[in-house]
Amino acid sequence: MFKITKKKILAQSIKLIEVLAPEIATKGQAGQFVILRIDENGERIPLTLADFNRQEGTITLIYQEVGRTTAELGRLEPGDYILDLVGPLGKPSEIEKYGTVICVGGGVGVAPIYPITRALSGADNHIISIIGARSNKHLILAEEMETVSEKLYIATDDGTEGQKGFVTDILKQLIDSKMQIDLVVAIGPLVMMKAVSQLTRPYNIKTIVSLNPIMVDGTGMCGACRVAVGQETKFACVDGPEFDGHQVNWSVAEIRARMFAEEEQLAMKGCNSGGDCHCQK
Amino acid sequence: MSEVNEKVKKVRPNRQPMPIQDAHDRIRNFNEVAIGYSEEQALLEASRCLDCKKPLCIDGCPVDVDIPGFIKLITQKEYQQAINKIKEKNNLPAICGRVCPQESQCEKLCILGKKALPVAIGRLERFVADWDLANGHNQAEKAAASGKKIAVVGSGPSGLTAAADLAKLGHEVTVMEALHIPGGVMVYGIPEFRLPKSIVQHEIKNIQNLGVKIACNQVVGKINTVDELLERGYDAVFIGTGAGLPYFMDIPGENLNGVYSANEFLTRVNLMKAYQFPQYLTPVRIGKRVAVIGAGNVAMDSARTPLRLGTEESYIVYRRSENEMPARLEEIEHAREEGVQFKLLTSPIEIIGDENGWVKGMICQQYELGEPDESGRRRPIPIKGSEYELQVDTIIMAIGQGPNPLVPQTTPDLQINSHGNIVAEENTGLTSKPGVFAGGDIVTGAATVIQAMGAGKKAANAIHKYLTEKSG
Ligand SMILES: Cc1cc2nc3c(=O)[nH]c(=O)nc-3n(C[C@H](O)[C@H](O)[C@H](O)COP(=O)(O)OP(=O)(O)OC[C@H]3O[C@@H](n4cnc5c(N)ncnc54)[C@H](O)[C@@H]3O)c2cc1C
Ligand SMILES: Cc1cc2nc3c(=O)[nH]c(=O)nc-3n(C[C@H](O)[C@H](O)[C@H](O)COP(=O)(O)OP(=O)(O)OC[C@H]3O[C@@H](n4cnc5c(N)ncnc54)[C@H](O)[C@@H]3O)c2cc1C
Ligand code: SF4
Ligand code: SF4
Ligand code: FES
């Protein structure tokens, strides 16, 4: 059992919790994730380590309520417990001195980009960050990102904060300004990571993305998380979750994310009608 | 020898059949297919055993259960003693009685098999173990505390057996398991209708009663490496992490929606209880026509499960013939009774998707058998021009599993072979790294529950010896 010690609402439907998990807090590194299961009937869902406090033994998770499990998680309060929590999983980000790095975060993807940005900044890189959201109501971690970046740009779809438009618009402006860019790290919705990768490819700017396919065990045992990268099939939970954005087969990733779309809606409705799911039998 | 033949001839009555749920009923539920012997049946079956002086059957059992010994106790209705006798060698009898491939182990060598059907050793073992679950008193004896600490990585049959034996020898044992429930393949792979999870839980409780601690949600190599465990006060480590890496075929279309590895499909259904979706929140999506590629136990389980989830057609697609199918005989029979259709000498070469990225069919090629290959089985050879399309909307790959690489990758001085299996001595489980032992599927490649248990037992003895010598 893992105790929730803190909870904060960051933006519309985006919440932050801190969970007491001393071993994971000690071991966790930027780029890694955990898998949790709220209770006996729960699904195992992966969430990125948005932060870790090694002294206090807590980890920070930031999640968007998109379906049944994240909505249930949203109802838990400090003092409540999560039944299962396993991690840290996945490979840590490769943190070294690259030069000038642009960190791009979209929506709830700003949460995982934050510890990576901080680590890259700690490794003496010049950091320019671009974060974006639908509107200022959905924007998270702007202050935190500001403290670990030399320059922070903000884009919102509706112009309620920063520049009106997409994060890729700002990235394009930076590329067009002919500045030296050694690495782009982009985390956010698939469409955003795909757009960033397509934008940087003609310029040969190395681009790292963090894929979030559907997962079950997170240890390489099931293959649910397989992604097509270059000519190969990789398991994102053990070979990733970070990959070279120029190598990722985006259409496979997009299709596989929809595998359980119908069931996800059913789970959301709850089930009291006795439908195809056989649950009333 | 003629004396034996005389005795064999006199054996009455015939081998008792296993009562089973009717195929028509059972494909509508996840309850156990085989119901188990009644006491009367067990007594009749036990009376068939000749109590041989040189019991061949024991040679077929990887953990040397005293088979005539426990069967004789059954004939005397001394069930508590019978179970104690089995447990001298086998910590998980309710499980082995159900899933051991007896026809290629103990029962294969039973002398009765020469003239008639062998004694139903597995069914008798199950009978006593089930009696024990209902009525038994468990008081395993434990040696005095040794003060030694041992870490067991993985809670499959190899790890659980090693843990139980080491605890009985007085050592302090912690089992570390990556998943949220212990049991390994016995909980995430083998379905409820073959091995009820309550039985696995019960056996695990017995092991915990010996003082074994089980820490779930611990992925060794990620949270602690083997070296860190040794640094943090564990005197020895046993690795029983299994063969949990699913193989795919590397054919076009394998990443389409509707293609599962057997591990994913079975884990969703068994471990996550997707058959009770949405009370249990993990979904599984199974179409109307399912093809399972492969013909081992894993494939049979993967083909029988969809029928219980409401699928209409379930196919086993296998590139060799009936004779080469590696699954247990009983599972093949049960699968057939339930309506699983066998497409033998057939293998897919491409999976076809619809415009939404879902499987809609599979191009199959037919094979004929040629000369025997290195495995001694006749090599399948593709027949030119035999390609045809099989319309299916779900495909489950059950073509085998490799060793899980997490521990080897994070333990640099642990020797592995070219397949990625940990190299360990067969009789001791000793690896290239001092204080580190290994056994089960991670060493042998995918095998059986009882072989994994046998390896756990041997390693426990070797670890005990290693620790005693070290401190002596
Ligand atoms: C490595 C990794 C890190 C992640 N980090 C974060 C994070 O920090 N914050 C955050 O808000 N989200 C994160 N996600 C996504 C998060 O796991 C899903 O939003 C969550 O599983 C949705 O569950 P649900 O029941 O609420 O919604 P559902 O209704 O089940 O699904 C909604 C969406 O989530 C996806 N999804 C469903 N089940 C899973 C699953 N088991 N694994 C992965 N995706 C799934 C579906 O494709 C769908 O698009 C991460 C995913 C991965 C793989
Ligand atoms: C579907 C299916 C049906 C089968 N049917 C039969 C049958 O009828 N009869 C039979 O005899 N055999 C059967 N088998 C084979 C049998 O189950 C295996 O041979 C046996 O379980 C192997 O035992 P093990 O202890 O080596 O490993 P496993 O049972 O595989 O257990 C390994 C455990 O280690 C854990 N683990 C892995 N890596 C780590 C890590 N880094 N840290 C912590 N934990 C870790 C895993 O999560 C798992 O729980 C079947 C197998 C499958 C998949
Ligand atoms: S453990 Fe398995 S092989 Fe040994 S006697 Fe029992 S059923 Fe037979
Ligand atoms: S089970 Fe068969 S081989 Fe074993 S003692 Fe009985 S009759 Fe003999
Ligand atoms: S989540 Fe199962 S292999 Fe990656």
PDB file of N, CA, C and O in Angstrom, chain B residues 356-400:
ATOM      1  N   ASN B 356      -8.984   0.586 -40.689  1.00  0.00           N
ATOM      2  CA  ASN B 356      -8.780   1.164 -39.356  1.00  0.00           C
ATOM      3  C   ASN B 356      -7.604   0.564 -38.617  1.00  0.00           C
ATOM      4  O   ASN B 356      -7.404   0.817 -37.434  1.00  0.00           O
ATOM      5  N   GLY B 357      -6.851  -0.278 -39.299  1.00  0.00           N
ATOM      6  CA  GLY B 357      -5.689  -0.865 -38.643  1.00  0.00           C
ATOM      7  C   GLY B 357      -6.021  -2.091 -37.821  1.00  0.00           C
ATOM      8  O   GLY B 357      -5.240  -2.499 -36.968  1.00  0.00           O
ATOM      9  N   TRP B 358      -7.192  -2.703 -38.060  1.00  0.00           N
ATOM     10  CA  TRP B 358      -7.559  -3.932 -37.362  1.00  0.00           C
ATOM     11  C   TRP B 358      -7.316  -5.143 -38.247  1.00  0.00           C
ATOM     12  O   TRP B 358      -7.481  -5.065 -39.467  1.00  0.00           O
ATOM     13  N   VAL B 359      -6.978  -6.252 -37.606  1.00  0.00           N
ATOM     14  CA  VAL B 359      -6.776  -7.492 -38.353  1.00  0.00           C
ATOM     15  C   VAL B 359      -8.064  -7.883 -39.065  1.00  0.00           C
ATOM     16  O   VAL B 359      -9.140  -7.828 -38.479  1.00  0.00           O
ATOM     17  N   LYS B 360      -7.970  -8.292 -40.334  1.00  0.00           N
ATOM     18  CA  LYS B 360      -9.148  -8.873 -40.970  1.00  0.00           C
ATOM     19  C   LYS B 360      -8.858 -10.226 -41.608  1.00  0.00           C
ATOM     20  O   LYS B 360      -9.768 -10.922 -42.035  1.00  0.00           O
ATOM     21  N   GLY B 361      -7.605 -10.586 -41.653  1.00  0.00           N
ATOM     22  CA  GLY B 361      -7.305 -11.897 -42.206  1.00  0.00           C
ATOM     23  C   GLY B 361      -5.825 -12.202 -42.147  1.00  0.00           C
ATOM     24  O   GLY B 361      -5.020 -11.387 -41.683  1.00  0.00           O
ATOM     25  N   MET B 362      -5.502 -13.383 -42.638  1.00  0.00           N
ATOM     26  CA  MET B 362      -4.136 -13.855 -42.505  1.00  0.00           C
ATOM     27  C   MET B 362      -3.842 -14.718 -43.723  1.00  0.00           C
ATOM     28  O   MET B 362      -4.644 -15.583 -44.076  1.00  0.00           O
ATOM     29  N   ILE B 363      -2.736 -14.436 -44.396  1.00  0.00           N
ATOM     30  CA  ILE B 363      -2.360 -15.292 -45.526  1.00  0.00           C
ATOM     31  C   ILE B 363      -1.600 -16.494 -44.961  1.00  0.00           C
ATOM     32  O   ILE B 363      -0.591 -16.331 -44.270  1.00  0.00           O
ATOM     33  N   CYS B 364      -2.108 -17.681 -45.249  1.00  0.00           N
ATOM     34  CA  CYS B 364      -1.497 -18.895 -44.717  1.00  0.00           C
ATOM     35  C   CYS B 364      -0.808 -19.647 -45.837  1.00  0.00           C
ATOM     36  O   CYS B 364      -1.241 -19.599 -46.987  1.00  0.00           O
ATOM     37  N   GLN B 365       0.217 -20.363 -45.455  1.00  0.00           N
ATOM     38  CA  GLN B 365       0.892 -21.231 -46.411  1.00  0.00           C
ATOM     39  C   GLN B 365       0.833 -22.648 -45.871  1.00  0.00           C
ATOM     40  O   GLN B 365       0.888 -22.850 -44.660  1.00  0.00           O
ATOM     41  N   GLN B 366       0.702 -23.623 -46.762  1.00  0.00           N
ATOM     42  CA  GLN B 366       0.650 -25.005 -46.284  1.00  0.00           C
ATOM     43  C   GLN B 366       2.012 -25.680 -46.405  1.00  0.00           C
ATOM     44  O   GLN B 366       2.844 -25.273 -47.207  1.00  0.00           O
ATOM     45  N   TYR B 367       2.194 -26.666 -45.575  1.00  0.00           N
ATOM     46  CA  TYR B 367       3.490 -27.333 -45.444  1.00  0.00           C
ATOM     47  C   TYR B 367       3.346 -28.830 -45.626  1.00  0.00           C
ATOM     48  O   TYR B 367       2.268 -29.385 -45.436  1.00  0.00           O
ATOM     49  N   GLU B 368       4.462 -29.475 -45.971  1.00  0.00           N
ATOM     50  CA  GLU B 368       4.518 -30.937 -45.862  1.00  0.00           C
ATOM     51  C   GLU B 368       5.744 -31.294 -45.035  1.00  0.00           C
ATOM     52  O   GLU B 368       6.632 -30.469 -44.867  1.00  0.00           O
ATOM     53  N   LEU B 369       5.759 -32.528 -44.507  1.00  0.00           N
ATOM     54  CA  LEU B 369       6.863 -32.895 -43.628  1.00  0.00           C
ATOM     55  C   LEU B 369       8.000 -33.524 -44.415  1.00  0.00           C
ATOM     56  O   LEU B 369       7.775 -34.400 -45.241  1.00  0.00           O
ATOM     57  N   GLY B 370       9.216 -33.046 -44.128  1.00  0.00           N
ATOM     58  CA  GLY B 370      10.387 -33.614 -44.787  1.00  0.00           C
ATOM     59  C   GLY B 370      11.187 -34.469 -43.819  1.00  0.00           C
ATOM     60  O   GLY B 370      10.626 -35.142 -42.954  1.00  0.00           O
ATOM     61  N   GLU B 371      12.507 -34.428 -43.967  1.00  0.00           N
ATOM     62  CA  GLU B 371      13.405 -35.219 -43.110  1.00  0.00           C
ATOM     63  C   GLU B 371      13.419 -34.642 -41.695  1.00  0.00           C
ATOM     64  O   GLU B 371      13.137 -33.459 -41.500  1.00  0.00           O
ATOM     65  N   PRO B 372      13.767 -35.499 -40.702  1.00  0.00           N
ATOM     66  CA  PRO B 372      13.869 -34.977 -39.321  1.00  0.00           C
ATOM     67  C   PRO B 372      14.935 -33.880 -39.209  1.00  0.00           C
ATOM     68  O   PRO B 372      15.967 -33.947 -39.880  1.00  0.00           O
ATOM     69  N   ASP B 373      14.676 -32.873 -38.368  1.00  0.00           N
ATOM     70  CA  ASP B 373      15.661 -31.805 -38.157  1.00  0.00           C
ATOM     71  C   ASP B 373      16.437 -32.053 -36.862  1.00  0.00           C
ATOM     72  O   ASP B 373      16.367 -33.151 -36.302  1.00  0.00           O
ATOM     73  N   GLU B 374      17.168 -31.021 -36.391  1.00  0.00           N
ATOM     74  CA  GLU B 374      18.008 -31.257 -35.201  1.00  0.00           C
ATOM     75  C   GLU B 374      17.180 -31.650 -33.974  1.00  0.00           C
ATOM     76  O   GLU B 374      17.645 -32.368 -33.109  1.00  0.00           O
ATOM     77  N   SER B 375      15.903 -31.221 -33.919  1.00  0.00           N
ATOM     78  CA  SER B 375      15.080 -31.578 -32.762  1.00  0.00           C
ATOM     79  C   SER B 375      14.523 -33.003 -32.899  1.00  0.00           C
ATOM     80  O   SER B 375      13.808 -33.478 -32.028  1.00  0.00           O
ATOM     81  N   GLY B 376      14.839 -33.665 -34.003  1.00  0.00           N
ATOM     82  CA  GLY B 376      14.359 -35.027 -34.187  1.00  0.00           C
ATOM     83  C   GLY B 376      12.961 -35.079 -34.790  1.00  0.00           C
ATOM     84  O   GLY B 376      12.451 -36.155 -35.089  1.00  0.00           O
ATOM     85  N   ARG B 377      12.334 -33.903 -34.939  1.00  0.00           N
ATOM     86  CA  ARG B 377      10.993 -33.889 -35.530  1.00  0.00           C
ATOM     87  C   ARG B 377      11.132 -33.619 -37.031  1.00  0.00           C
ATOM     88  O   ARG B 377      12.066 -32.957 -37.470  1.00  0.00           O
ATOM     89  N   ARG B 378      10.177 -34.130 -37.788  1.00  0.00           N
ATOM     90  CA  ARG B 378      10.278 -33.932 -39.240  1.00  0.00           C
ATOM     91  C   ARG B 378      10.101 -32.472 -39.594  1.00  0.00           C
ATOM     92  O   ARG B 378       9.199 -31.799 -39.118  1.00  0.00           O
ATOM     93  N   ARG B 379      10.994 -31.997 -40.436  1.00  0.00           N
ATOM     94  CA  ARG B 379      11.037 -30.579 -40.779  1.00  0.00           C
ATOM     95  C   ARG B 379       9.868 -30.195 -41.704  1.00  0.00           C
ATOM     96  O   ARG B 379       9.630 -30.848 -42.707  1.00  0.00           O
ATOM     97  N   PRO B 380       9.146 -29.142 -41.362  1.00  0.00           N
ATOM     98  CA  PRO B 380       8.068 -28.713 -42.255  1.00  0.00           C
ATOM     99  C   PRO B 380       8.622 -27.957 -43.464  1.00  0.00           C
ATOM    100  O   PRO B 380       9.484 -27.085 -43.315  1.00  0.00           O
ATOM    101  N   ILE B 381       8.151 -28.296 -44.637  1.00  0.00           N
ATOM    102  CA  ILE B 381       8.619 -27.634 -45.864  1.00  0.00           C
ATOM    103  C   ILE B 381       7.417 -26.967 -46.542  1.00  0.00           C
ATOM    104  O   ILE B 381       6.383 -27.619 -46.758  1.00  0.00           O
ATOM    105  N   PRO B 382       7.538 -25.677 -46.867  1.00  0.00           N
ATOM    106  CA  PRO B 382       6.401 -24.984 -47.470  1.00  0.00           C
ATOM    107  C   PRO B 382       6.052 -25.545 -48.844  1.00  0.00           C
ATOM    108  O   PRO B 382       6.934 -25.933 -49.611  1.00  0.00           O
ATOM    109  N   ILE B 383       4.773 -25.625 -49.148  1.00  0.00           N
ATOM    110  CA  ILE B 383       4.327 -26.088 -50.469  1.00  0.00           C
ATOM    111  C   ILE B 383       4.087 -24.854 -51.327  1.00  0.00           C
ATOM    112  O   ILE B 383       3.290 -23.991 -50.970  1.00  0.00           O
ATOM    113  N   LYS B 384       4.782 -24.814 -52.456  1.00  0.00           N
ATOM    114  CA  LYS B 384       4.663 -23.642 -53.348  1.00  0.00           C
ATOM    115  C   LYS B 384       3.236 -23.497 -53.865  1.00  0.00           C
ATOM    116  O   LYS B 384       2.594 -24.483 -54.228  1.00  0.00           O
ATOM    117  N   GLY B 385       2.763 -22.270 -53.897  1.00  0.00           N
ATOM    118  CA  GLY B 385       1.445 -22.013 -54.487  1.00  0.00           C
ATOM    119  C   GLY B 385       0.271 -22.408 -53.611  1.00  0.00           C
ATOM    120  O   GLY B 385      -0.869 -22.420 -54.059  1.00  0.00           O
ATOM    121  N   SER B 386       0.549 -22.752 -52.334  1.00  0.00           N
ATOM    122  CA  SER B 386      -0.539 -23.230 -51.471  1.00  0.00           C
ATOM    123  C   SER B 386      -1.165 -22.110 -50.639  1.00  0.00           C
ATOM    124  O   SER B 386      -1.985 -22.372 -49.776  1.00  0.00           O
ATOM    125  N   GLU B 387      -0.753 -20.869 -50.888  1.00  0.00           N
ATOM    126  CA  GLU B 387      -1.216 -19.775 -50.044  1.00  0.00           C
ATOM    127  C   GLU B 387      -2.729 -19.582 -50.162  1.00  0.00           C
ATOM    128  O   GLU B 387      -3.293 -19.705 -51.246  1.00  0.00           O
ATOM    129  N   TYR B 388      -3.349 -19.298 -49.038  1.00  0.00           N
ATOM    130  CA  TYR B 388      -4.770 -18.940 -49.048  1.00  0.00           C
ATOM    131  C   TYR B 388      -5.034 -17.993 -47.898  1.00  0.00           C
ATOM    132  O   TYR B 388      -4.219 -17.858 -46.993  1.00  0.00           O
ATOM    133  N   GLU B 389      -6.184 -17.313 -47.937  1.00  0.00           N
ATOM    134  CA  GLU B 389      -6.473 -16.357 -46.863  1.00  0.00           C
ATOM    135  C   GLU B 389      -7.450 -16.967 -45.871  1.00  0.00           C
ATOM    136  O   GLU B 389      -8.480 -17.524 -46.242  1.00  0.00           O
ATOM    137  N   LEU B 390      -7.106 -16.879 -44.603  1.00  0.00           N
ATOM    138  CA  LEU B 390      -7.989 -17.321 -43.529  1.00  0.00           C
ATOM    139  C   LEU B 390      -8.567 -16.054 -42.914  1.00  0.00           C
ATOM    140  O   LEU B 390      -7.827 -15.162 -42.500  1.00  0.00           O
ATOM    141  N   GLN B 391      -9.893 -15.976 -42.891  1.00  0.00           N
ATOM    142  CA  GLN B 391     -10.500 -14.766 -42.334  1.00  0.00           C
ATOM    143  C   GLN B 391     -10.589 -14.866 -40.830  1.00  0.00           C
ATOM    144  O   GLN B 391     -11.293 -15.715 -40.292  1.00  0.00           O
ATOM    145  N   VAL B 392      -9.829 -14.005 -40.165  1.00  0.00           N
ATOM    146  CA  VAL B 392      -9.859 -13.954 -38.705  1.00  0.00           C
ATOM    147  C   VAL B 392      -9.768 -12.479 -38.300  1.00  0.00           C
ATOM    148  O   VAL B 392      -9.311 -11.651 -39.086  1.00  0.00           O
ATOM    149  N   ASP B 393     -10.232 -12.163 -37.110  1.00  0.00           N
ATOM    150  CA  ASP B 393     -10.121 -10.777 -36.655  1.00  0.00           C
ATOM    151  C   ASP B 393      -9.263 -10.654 -35.399  1.00  0.00           C
ATOM    152  O   ASP B 393      -9.046  -9.550 -34.899  1.00  0.00           O
ATOM    153  N   THR B 394      -8.800 -11.788 -34.878  1.00  0.00           N
ATOM    154  CA  THR B 394      -7.897 -11.749 -33.732  1.00  0.00           C
ATOM    155  C   THR B 394      -6.839 -12.822 -33.949  1.00  0.00           C
ATOM    156  O   THR B 394      -7.167 -13.922 -34.400  1.00  0.00           O
ATOM    157  N   ILE B 395      -5.594 -12.475 -33.640  1.00  0.00           N
ATOM    158  CA  ILE B 395      -4.498 -13.441 -33.806  1.00  0.00           C
ATOM    159  C   ILE B 395      -3.680 -13.449 -32.522  1.00  0.00           C
ATOM    160  O   ILE B 395      -3.342 -12.384 -31.988  1.00  0.00           O
ATOM    161  N   ILE B 396      -3.422 -14.649 -32.028  1.00  0.00           N
ATOM    162  CA  ILE B 396      -2.645 -14.759 -30.796  1.00  0.00           C
ATOM    163  C   ILE B 396      -1.381 -15.553 -31.097  1.00  0.00           C
ATOM    164  O   ILE B 396      -1.444 -16.694 -31.558  1.00  0.00           O
ATOM    165  N   MET B 397      -0.244 -14.929 -30.866  1.00  0.00           N
ATOM    166  CA  MET B 397       1.040 -15.559 -31.162  1.00  0.00           C
ATOM    167  C   MET B 397       1.484 -16.389 -29.961  1.00  0.00           C
ATOM    168  O   MET B 397       1.736 -15.846 -28.881  1.00  0.00           O
ATOM    169  N   ALA B 398       1.552 -17.705 -30.142  1.00  0.00           N
ATOM    170  CA  ALA B 398       1.983 -18.587 -29.051  1.00  0.00           C
ATOM    171  C   ALA B 398       3.104 -19.465 -29.572  1.00  0.00           C
ATOM    172  O   ALA B 398       3.039 -20.685 -29.509  1.00  0.00           O
ATOM    173  N   ILE B 399       4.141 -18.824 -30.129  1.00  0.00           N
ATOM    174  CA  ILE B 399       5.214 -19.583 -30.765  1.00  0.00           C
ATOM    175  C   ILE B 399       6.435 -19.716 -29.869  1.00  0.00           C
ATOM    176  O   ILE B 399       7.495 -20.120 -30.313  1.00  0.00           O
ATOM    177  N   GLY B 400       6.273 -19.356 -28.573  1.00  0.00           N
ATOM    178  CA  GLY B 400       7.374 -19.568 -27.648  1.00  0.00           C
ATOM    179  C   GLY B 400       7.806 -18.291 -26.967  1.00  0.00           C
ATOM    180  O   GLY B 400       7.419 -17.197 -27.363  1.00  0.00           O
TER     181      GLY B 400
END
